[in-house]
Short mmCIF file of N, CA and C in Angstrom, two decimals:
data_model
loop_
_atom_site.label_atom_id
_atom_site.label_comp_id
_atom_site.label_asym_id
_atom_site.label_seq_id
_atom_site.Cartn_x
_atom_site.Cartn_y
_atom_site.Cartn_z
N MET R 211 0.85 -1.18 0.00
CA MET R 211 0.00 0.00 0.00
C MET R 211 0.89 1.24 0.00
N ILE R 212 0.51 2.17 -0.80
CA ILE R 212 1.30 3.39 -0.88
C ILE R 212 0.36 4.59 -0.98
N SER R 213 0.70 5.62 -0.22
CA SER R 213 -0.01 6.89 -0.34
C SER R 213 1.06 7.98 -0.36
N ALA R 214 0.66 9.17 -0.74
CA ALA R 214 1.63 10.26 -0.84
C ALA R 214 1.02 11.55 -0.35
N MET R 215 1.84 12.38 0.27
CA MET R 215 1.36 13.66 0.79
C MET R 215 2.48 14.69 0.77
N VAL R 216 2.08 15.93 0.55
CA VAL R 216 3.01 17.04 0.64
C VAL R 216 3.15 17.38 2.12
N GLY R 217 4.39 17.53 2.59
CA GLY R 217 4.56 17.89 3.99
C GLY R 217 5.97 17.69 4.47
N ASP R 218 6.12 17.80 5.78
CA ASP R 218 7.38 17.67 6.49
C ASP R 218 7.46 16.25 7.05
N LEU R 219 8.41 15.49 6.58
CA LEU R 219 8.58 14.10 7.00
C LEU R 219 8.68 13.96 8.52
N THR R 220 9.28 14.92 9.18
CA THR R 220 9.48 14.82 10.63
C THR R 220 8.21 15.08 11.43
N LYS R 221 7.13 15.50 10.74
CA LYS R 221 5.88 15.82 11.43
C LYS R 221 4.73 14.90 11.03
N VAL R 222 5.03 13.83 10.31
CA VAL R 222 3.98 12.89 9.89
C VAL R 222 3.44 12.19 11.13
N GLU R 223 2.14 12.03 11.17
CA GLU R 223 1.51 11.36 12.31
C GLU R 223 1.06 9.96 11.92
N GLY R 224 1.07 9.07 12.92
CA GLY R 224 0.52 7.74 12.73
C GLY R 224 1.46 6.73 12.09
N VAL R 225 2.75 7.05 11.95
CA VAL R 225 3.70 6.08 11.42
C VAL R 225 4.65 5.63 12.53
N GLU R 226 5.17 4.42 12.39
CA GLU R 226 6.09 3.88 13.40
C GLU R 226 7.52 4.39 13.19
N TYR R 227 7.92 4.45 11.94
CA TYR R 227 9.28 4.86 11.58
C TYR R 227 9.22 5.87 10.45
N ILE R 228 10.25 6.71 10.38
CA ILE R 228 10.46 7.53 9.18
C ILE R 228 11.77 7.07 8.56
N CYS R 229 11.91 7.31 7.28
CA CYS R 229 13.13 6.93 6.56
C CYS R 229 13.93 8.16 6.20
N ASN R 230 15.23 7.97 6.21
CA ASN R 230 16.17 9.01 5.83
C ASN R 230 16.85 8.59 4.53
N ALA R 231 17.03 9.52 3.61
CA ALA R 231 17.86 9.29 2.43
C ALA R 231 19.30 9.51 2.90
N ALA R 232 20.00 8.42 3.16
CA ALA R 232 21.25 8.48 3.90
C ALA R 232 22.48 8.19 3.05
N ASN R 233 23.62 8.59 3.59
CA ASN R 233 24.90 8.14 3.05
C ASN R 233 25.36 6.96 3.91
N GLY R 234 26.44 6.32 3.51
CA GLY R 234 26.91 5.14 4.22
C GLY R 234 27.99 5.39 5.24
N ILE R 235 28.20 6.67 5.61
CA ILE R 235 29.18 6.95 6.65
C ILE R 235 28.58 7.67 7.86
N GLY R 236 27.34 8.17 7.72
CA GLY R 236 26.61 8.66 8.88
C GLY R 236 26.30 10.13 9.01
N PRO R 237 27.18 11.06 8.59
CA PRO R 237 26.85 12.48 8.76
C PRO R 237 25.53 12.85 8.08
N MET R 238 24.76 13.69 8.76
CA MET R 238 23.44 14.09 8.27
C MET R 238 23.45 15.58 7.97
N GLY R 239 24.18 15.96 6.92
CA GLY R 239 24.46 17.37 6.67
C GLY R 239 23.49 18.12 5.80
N GLY R 240 22.75 17.46 4.92
CA GLY R 240 21.92 18.20 3.99
C GLY R 240 20.60 17.52 3.73
N GLY R 241 19.71 18.25 3.07
CA GLY R 241 18.42 17.71 2.63
C GLY R 241 17.57 17.11 3.74
N VAL R 242 16.99 15.97 3.45
CA VAL R 242 16.11 15.28 4.41
C VAL R 242 16.88 14.92 5.68
N ALA R 243 18.12 14.46 5.52
CA ALA R 243 18.92 14.08 6.68
C ALA R 243 19.09 15.24 7.65
N ALA R 244 19.40 16.42 7.12
CA ALA R 244 19.58 17.60 7.97
C ALA R 244 18.27 17.96 8.66
N ALA R 245 17.16 17.83 7.95
CA ALA R 245 15.85 18.13 8.55
C ALA R 245 15.57 17.18 9.71
N ILE R 246 15.89 15.90 9.54
CA ILE R 246 15.69 14.92 10.61
C ILE R 246 16.60 15.25 11.79
N ARG R 247 17.85 15.59 11.52
CA ARG R 247 18.80 15.93 12.58
C ARG R 247 18.33 17.17 13.35
N ARG R 248 17.89 18.18 12.62
CA ARG R 248 17.41 19.41 13.29
C ARG R 248 16.19 19.13 14.16
N ALA R 249 15.26 18.34 13.64
CA ALA R 249 14.02 18.09 14.37
C ALA R 249 14.19 17.11 15.53
N GLY R 250 15.06 16.12 15.36
CA GLY R 250 15.19 15.07 16.37
C GLY R 250 16.42 15.14 17.24
N GLY R 251 17.36 15.99 16.86
CA GLY R 251 18.56 16.16 17.66
C GLY R 251 19.79 15.48 17.06
N ARG R 252 20.93 16.01 17.43
CA ARG R 252 22.21 15.52 16.93
C ARG R 252 22.48 14.08 17.37
N VAL R 253 21.77 13.60 18.38
CA VAL R 253 21.95 12.23 18.86
C VAL R 253 21.68 11.22 17.74
N ILE R 254 20.78 11.54 16.82
CA ILE R 254 20.50 10.64 15.69
C ILE R 254 21.74 10.53 14.80
N GLU R 255 22.33 11.67 14.48
CA GLU R 255 23.53 11.68 13.65
C GLU R 255 24.69 10.97 14.34
N GLU R 256 24.86 11.21 15.62
CA GLU R 256 25.96 10.56 16.35
C GLU R 256 25.80 9.04 16.32
N GLU R 257 24.57 8.56 16.50
CA GLU R 257 24.32 7.12 16.44
C GLU R 257 24.53 6.61 15.02
N ALA R 258 24.10 7.38 14.01
CA ALA R 258 24.29 6.97 12.61
C ALA R 258 25.77 6.79 12.30
N ILE R 259 26.60 7.68 12.76
CA ILE R 259 28.05 7.58 12.53
C ILE R 259 28.60 6.33 13.19
N ARG R 260 28.19 6.06 14.44
CA ARG R 260 28.66 4.85 15.14
C ARG R 260 28.22 3.58 14.41
N VAL R 261 26.96 3.54 13.99
CA VAL R 261 26.43 2.36 13.30
C VAL R 261 27.18 2.16 11.98
N CYS R 262 27.42 3.23 11.25
CA CYS R 262 28.14 3.11 9.97
C CYS R 262 29.58 2.63 10.18
N GLN R 263 30.22 3.11 11.24
CA GLN R 263 31.58 2.65 11.51
C GLN R 263 31.59 1.16 11.83
N ALA R 264 30.56 0.68 12.50
CA ALA R 264 30.49 -0.74 12.87
C ALA R 264 30.03 -1.63 11.71
N GLN R 265 29.07 -1.15 10.91
CA GLN R 265 28.44 -2.00 9.90
C GLN R 265 28.92 -1.75 8.47
N ASP R 266 29.52 -0.60 8.19
CA ASP R 266 29.97 -0.23 6.86
C ASP R 266 28.91 -0.47 5.78
N PRO R 267 27.72 0.15 5.93
CA PRO R 267 26.66 -0.08 4.95
C PRO R 267 27.03 0.48 3.58
N GLN R 268 26.62 -0.24 2.55
CA GLN R 268 26.90 0.13 1.16
C GLN R 268 25.62 0.67 0.52
N PRO R 269 25.75 1.39 -0.59
CA PRO R 269 24.56 1.87 -1.29
C PRO R 269 23.60 0.70 -1.59
N GLY R 270 22.33 0.94 -1.27
CA GLY R 270 21.31 -0.09 -1.40
C GLY R 270 20.98 -0.76 -0.09
N ASP R 271 21.84 -0.61 0.93
CA ASP R 271 21.60 -1.19 2.25
C ASP R 271 20.74 -0.24 3.08
N LEU R 272 20.40 -0.69 4.28
CA LEU R 272 19.75 0.18 5.26
C LEU R 272 20.31 -0.11 6.64
N TYR R 273 20.17 0.85 7.52
CA TYR R 273 20.49 0.66 8.93
C TYR R 273 19.50 1.48 9.74
N VAL R 274 19.39 1.17 11.04
CA VAL R 274 18.37 1.80 11.87
C VAL R 274 19.02 2.47 13.07
N THR R 275 18.50 3.65 13.41
CA THR R 275 18.91 4.34 14.64
C THR R 275 17.67 4.71 15.43
N GLY R 276 17.90 5.23 16.63
CA GLY R 276 16.80 5.80 17.39
C GLY R 276 16.31 7.06 16.69
N ALA R 277 15.23 7.63 17.22
CA ALA R 277 14.61 8.81 16.62
C ALA R 277 14.86 10.08 17.41
N GLY R 278 15.76 10.03 18.40
CA GLY R 278 16.02 11.22 19.19
C GLY R 278 14.75 11.72 19.85
N SER R 279 14.46 12.99 19.71
CA SER R 279 13.25 13.56 20.34
C SER R 279 12.02 13.47 19.44
N LEU R 280 12.14 12.84 18.29
CA LEU R 280 10.99 12.67 17.39
C LEU R 280 10.08 11.54 17.93
N PRO R 281 8.78 11.60 17.64
CA PRO R 281 7.83 10.65 18.22
C PRO R 281 7.70 9.34 17.43
N PHE R 282 8.82 8.81 16.96
CA PHE R 282 8.81 7.57 16.19
C PHE R 282 9.61 6.51 16.92
N ARG R 283 9.41 5.24 16.54
CA ARG R 283 10.19 4.15 17.13
C ARG R 283 11.64 4.22 16.71
N GLY R 284 11.90 4.83 15.55
CA GLY R 284 13.26 4.94 15.07
C GLY R 284 13.30 5.57 13.69
N VAL R 285 14.53 5.68 13.16
CA VAL R 285 14.76 6.18 11.81
C VAL R 285 15.42 5.06 11.02
N ILE R 286 14.85 4.73 9.87
CA ILE R 286 15.44 3.76 8.97
C ILE R 286 16.23 4.55 7.93
N HIS R 287 17.52 4.35 7.92
CA HIS R 287 18.41 5.09 7.02
C HIS R 287 18.61 4.24 5.77
N LEU R 288 18.09 4.72 4.64
CA LEU R 288 18.22 4.04 3.36
C LEU R 288 19.44 4.60 2.66
N VAL R 289 20.46 3.78 2.45
CA VAL R 289 21.75 4.25 1.95
C VAL R 289 21.67 4.40 0.43
N THR R 290 21.46 5.64 0.00
CA THR R 290 21.35 5.92 -1.43
C THR R 290 22.70 6.27 -2.05
N MET R 291 23.71 6.53 -1.20
CA MET R 291 25.05 6.87 -1.68
C MET R 291 26.05 6.59 -0.56
N LYS R 292 27.28 6.26 -0.91
CA LYS R 292 28.27 5.97 0.12
C LYS R 292 28.75 7.25 0.80
N GLN R 293 29.15 8.25 0.03
CA GLN R 293 29.67 9.50 0.56
C GLN R 293 28.57 10.57 0.56
N PRO R 294 28.61 11.51 1.51
CA PRO R 294 27.64 12.61 1.47
C PRO R 294 27.66 13.32 0.13
N ALA R 295 26.48 13.60 -0.42
CA ALA R 295 26.32 14.28 -1.71
C ALA R 295 26.98 13.53 -2.86
N GLY R 296 27.09 12.19 -2.70
CA GLY R 296 27.72 11.37 -3.73
C GLY R 296 26.74 10.94 -4.80
N ALA R 297 27.20 10.05 -5.64
CA ALA R 297 26.38 9.55 -6.74
C ALA R 297 25.41 8.46 -6.26
N THR R 298 24.28 8.39 -6.95
CA THR R 298 23.32 7.32 -6.71
C THR R 298 22.79 6.86 -8.06
N SER R 299 21.86 5.92 -8.03
CA SER R 299 21.30 5.41 -9.28
C SER R 299 19.90 4.87 -9.01
N TYR R 300 19.17 4.62 -10.09
CA TYR R 300 17.83 4.04 -9.96
C TYR R 300 17.92 2.63 -9.38
N GLU R 301 18.98 1.90 -9.72
CA GLU R 301 19.16 0.55 -9.19
C GLU R 301 19.38 0.59 -7.67
N ILE R 302 20.13 1.58 -7.21
CA ILE R 302 20.36 1.72 -5.76
C ILE R 302 19.04 2.07 -5.07
N VAL R 303 18.27 2.97 -5.63
CA VAL R 303 16.97 3.33 -5.03
C VAL R 303 16.07 2.10 -4.98
N ARG R 304 16.02 1.32 -6.07
CA ARG R 304 15.22 0.09 -6.08
C ARG R 304 15.66 -0.86 -4.97
N SER R 305 16.97 -1.04 -4.83
CA SER R 305 17.50 -1.91 -3.78
C SER R 305 17.09 -1.40 -2.39
N CYS R 306 17.18 -0.09 -2.17
CA CYS R 306 16.75 0.49 -0.89
C CYS R 306 15.28 0.19 -0.61
N LEU R 307 14.44 0.35 -1.62
CA LEU R 307 13.00 0.11 -1.45
C LEU R 307 12.73 -1.36 -1.18
N GLU R 308 13.40 -2.25 -1.90
CA GLU R 308 13.20 -3.69 -1.68
C GLU R 308 13.66 -4.10 -0.30
N ARG R 309 14.79 -3.57 0.15
CA ARG R 309 15.27 -3.88 1.49
C ARG R 309 14.36 -3.29 2.56
N LEU R 310 13.78 -2.13 2.28
CA LEU R 310 12.82 -1.54 3.22
C LEU R 310 11.61 -2.45 3.39
N VAL R 311 11.07 -2.95 2.29
CA VAL R 311 9.93 -3.87 2.37
C VAL R 311 10.30 -5.09 3.21
N ALA R 312 11.45 -5.70 2.92
CA ALA R 312 11.89 -6.89 3.65
C ALA R 312 12.10 -6.58 5.13
N HIS R 313 12.71 -5.44 5.44
CA HIS R 313 12.96 -5.04 6.83
C HIS R 313 11.63 -4.86 7.58
N CYS R 314 10.69 -4.17 6.96
CA CYS R 314 9.39 -3.95 7.61
C CYS R 314 8.70 -5.28 7.90
N ARG R 315 8.71 -6.17 6.93
CA ARG R 315 8.09 -7.48 7.14
C ARG R 315 8.79 -8.27 8.24
N GLU R 316 10.10 -8.26 8.22
CA GLU R 316 10.89 -9.02 9.20
C GLU R 316 10.67 -8.51 10.62
N HIS R 317 10.44 -7.21 10.76
CA HIS R 317 10.32 -6.60 12.10
C HIS R 317 8.89 -6.21 12.46
N GLY R 318 7.93 -6.63 11.66
CA GLY R 318 6.53 -6.37 11.98
C GLY R 318 6.13 -4.90 11.91
N ILE R 319 6.82 -4.13 11.10
CA ILE R 319 6.51 -2.71 10.96
C ILE R 319 5.35 -2.58 9.99
N LYS R 320 4.30 -1.89 10.41
CA LYS R 320 3.08 -1.80 9.61
C LYS R 320 2.93 -0.49 8.84
N LYS R 321 3.58 0.59 9.31
CA LYS R 321 3.41 1.87 8.64
C LYS R 321 4.68 2.71 8.77
N VAL R 322 5.20 3.14 7.62
CA VAL R 322 6.46 3.88 7.58
C VAL R 322 6.34 5.02 6.57
N ALA R 323 7.01 6.13 6.88
CA ALA R 323 7.02 7.28 5.96
C ALA R 323 8.41 7.41 5.36
N LEU R 324 8.45 7.79 4.07
CA LEU R 324 9.74 7.94 3.42
C LEU R 324 9.73 9.10 2.44
N PRO R 325 10.93 9.66 2.20
CA PRO R 325 11.04 10.80 1.27
C PRO R 325 11.29 10.34 -0.16
N ALA R 326 11.41 11.29 -1.05
CA ALA R 326 11.71 11.05 -2.47
C ALA R 326 13.19 10.71 -2.61
N LEU R 327 13.53 9.45 -2.49
CA LEU R 327 14.92 9.01 -2.50
C LEU R 327 15.64 9.36 -3.80
N GLY R 328 16.84 9.90 -3.67
CA GLY R 328 17.70 10.12 -4.82
C GLY R 328 17.37 11.33 -5.68
N THR R 329 16.34 12.09 -5.30
CA THR R 329 15.92 13.20 -6.16
C THR R 329 16.49 14.55 -5.74
N GLY R 330 17.17 14.59 -4.60
CA GLY R 330 17.81 15.83 -4.14
C GLY R 330 19.21 15.91 -4.69
N VAL R 331 20.21 15.74 -3.79
CA VAL R 331 21.60 15.81 -4.24
C VAL R 331 21.93 14.67 -5.21
N GLY R 332 21.15 13.59 -5.19
CA GLY R 332 21.35 12.48 -6.11
C GLY R 332 20.95 12.79 -7.54
N ARG R 333 20.13 13.82 -7.71
CA ARG R 333 19.73 14.35 -9.01
C ARG R 333 19.03 13.35 -9.94
N LEU R 334 18.37 12.34 -9.39
CA LEU R 334 17.63 11.41 -10.23
C LEU R 334 16.33 12.06 -10.69
N ASP R 335 15.85 11.63 -11.85
CA ASP R 335 14.61 12.14 -12.41
C ASP R 335 13.43 11.76 -11.51
N LYS R 336 12.67 12.75 -11.11
CA LYS R 336 11.57 12.52 -10.16
C LYS R 336 10.50 11.60 -10.72
N ALA R 337 10.19 11.72 -12.00
CA ALA R 337 9.17 10.86 -12.60
C ALA R 337 9.60 9.40 -12.56
N ARG R 338 10.86 9.13 -12.88
CA ARG R 338 11.35 7.74 -12.83
C ARG R 338 11.35 7.20 -11.42
N VAL R 339 11.73 8.02 -10.44
CA VAL R 339 11.73 7.59 -9.04
C VAL R 339 10.30 7.33 -8.58
N ALA R 340 9.36 8.20 -8.97
CA ALA R 340 7.95 8.00 -8.60
C ALA R 340 7.44 6.67 -9.15
N ARG R 341 7.81 6.35 -10.39
CA ARG R 341 7.40 5.05 -10.97
C ARG R 341 8.01 3.89 -10.20
N LEU R 342 9.27 4.03 -9.81
CA LEU R 342 9.92 2.98 -9.01
C LEU R 342 9.19 2.77 -7.69
N PHE R 343 8.83 3.86 -7.02
CA PHE R 343 8.11 3.77 -5.76
C PHE R 343 6.81 2.98 -5.96
N ARG R 344 6.06 3.31 -7.01
CA ARG R 344 4.79 2.61 -7.28
C ARG R 344 5.05 1.14 -7.58
N GLU R 345 6.05 0.89 -8.41
CA GLU R 345 6.35 -0.47 -8.84
C GLU R 345 6.73 -1.38 -7.66
N VAL R 346 7.56 -0.87 -6.75
CA VAL R 346 8.07 -1.69 -5.65
C VAL R 346 7.11 -1.68 -4.45
N LEU R 347 6.54 -0.53 -4.12
CA LEU R 347 5.78 -0.42 -2.87
C LEU R 347 4.28 -0.66 -3.02
N ALA R 348 3.69 -0.29 -4.15
CA ALA R 348 2.23 -0.40 -4.30
C ALA R 348 1.71 -1.83 -4.15
N PRO R 349 2.42 -2.86 -4.67
CA PRO R 349 1.90 -4.23 -4.54
C PRO R 349 1.94 -4.80 -3.12
N VAL R 350 2.68 -4.15 -2.22
CA VAL R 350 2.84 -4.65 -0.85
C VAL R 350 1.53 -4.43 -0.09
N GLU R 351 0.95 -5.50 0.44
CA GLU R 351 -0.35 -5.39 1.11
C GLU R 351 -0.25 -5.38 2.62
N ASP R 352 0.88 -5.81 3.19
CA ASP R 352 0.99 -5.94 4.64
C ASP R 352 1.73 -4.78 5.31
N VAL R 353 2.19 -3.82 4.53
CA VAL R 353 2.87 -2.64 5.08
C VAL R 353 2.32 -1.42 4.33
N GLU R 354 2.09 -0.34 5.08
CA GLU R 354 1.65 0.91 4.46
C GLU R 354 2.82 1.87 4.37
N PHE R 355 3.09 2.36 3.16
CA PHE R 355 4.17 3.31 2.92
C PHE R 355 3.56 4.67 2.62
N VAL R 356 4.01 5.69 3.35
CA VAL R 356 3.54 7.05 3.13
C VAL R 356 4.71 7.85 2.59
N VAL R 357 4.60 8.25 1.33
CA VAL R 357 5.65 9.05 0.70
C VAL R 357 5.37 10.51 1.04
N VAL R 358 6.36 11.17 1.63
CA VAL R 358 6.20 12.56 2.08
C VAL R 358 7.30 13.40 1.47
N ASP R 359 6.90 14.49 0.83
CA ASP R 359 7.90 15.36 0.23
C ASP R 359 7.34 16.77 0.18
N ILE R 360 8.22 17.75 0.12
CA ILE R 360 7.79 19.14 0.00
C ILE R 360 7.47 19.51 -1.43
N ASP R 361 7.86 18.65 -2.38
CA ASP R 361 7.64 18.92 -3.80
C ASP R 361 6.29 18.34 -4.23
N GLU R 362 5.33 19.22 -4.42
CA GLU R 362 3.98 18.79 -4.78
C GLU R 362 3.94 18.03 -6.10
N SER R 363 4.80 18.40 -7.04
CA SER R 363 4.80 17.69 -8.34
C SER R 363 5.23 16.24 -8.17
N PHE R 364 6.21 15.97 -7.28
CA PHE R 364 6.62 14.58 -7.04
C PHE R 364 5.47 13.79 -6.42
N ILE R 365 4.80 14.38 -5.46
CA ILE R 365 3.67 13.71 -4.80
C ILE R 365 2.58 13.39 -5.83
N GLN R 366 2.30 14.32 -6.72
CA GLN R 366 1.31 14.06 -7.76
C GLN R 366 1.75 12.93 -8.68
N MET R 367 3.04 12.85 -8.98
CA MET R 367 3.56 11.77 -9.81
C MET R 367 3.40 10.42 -9.12
N VAL R 368 3.68 10.35 -7.82
CA VAL R 368 3.52 9.09 -7.08
C VAL R 368 2.05 8.69 -7.11
N ASP R 369 1.17 9.64 -6.92
CA ASP R 369 -0.28 9.34 -6.92
C ASP R 369 -0.79 8.92 -8.28
N SER R 370 -0.16 9.41 -9.36
CA SER R 370 -0.73 9.19 -10.69
C SER R 370 -0.24 7.93 -11.38
N TYR R 371 0.88 7.37 -10.97
CA TYR R 371 1.39 6.17 -11.65
C TYR R 371 0.71 4.93 -11.18
#
């Protein structure tokens, strides 16, 4: 199940986890990551750095941290690039989405919010990413995915495919 809304990912109500478009080393310096850090506290970034040092996640992987002062069970960091502001691809975004589905099922997560992966510093085409979101997430019946972004055109694309 997939729905989409214009808004602030850190203020979504009724979800267990929010997702971060993350790098694989932990710093949360820009875009969605910076918004999560500002809203939930630097403790999220500090934990992300520790987890990355221990696990060395690669593009397409995910890792989980606490949510700091945010009202969620945690933050699922979807590794869209290894280095901050690095390169990504549609294949990496697909891998992140597939791993997110598997992680939610494995851990009994029923509702999660996520941003437009790869469309910021990753510079991927929003229409192609919206189609990927629909293709991977829409057929899932046991988890609800809420796509949240400030870009109304992206939200309309997710809704229309």
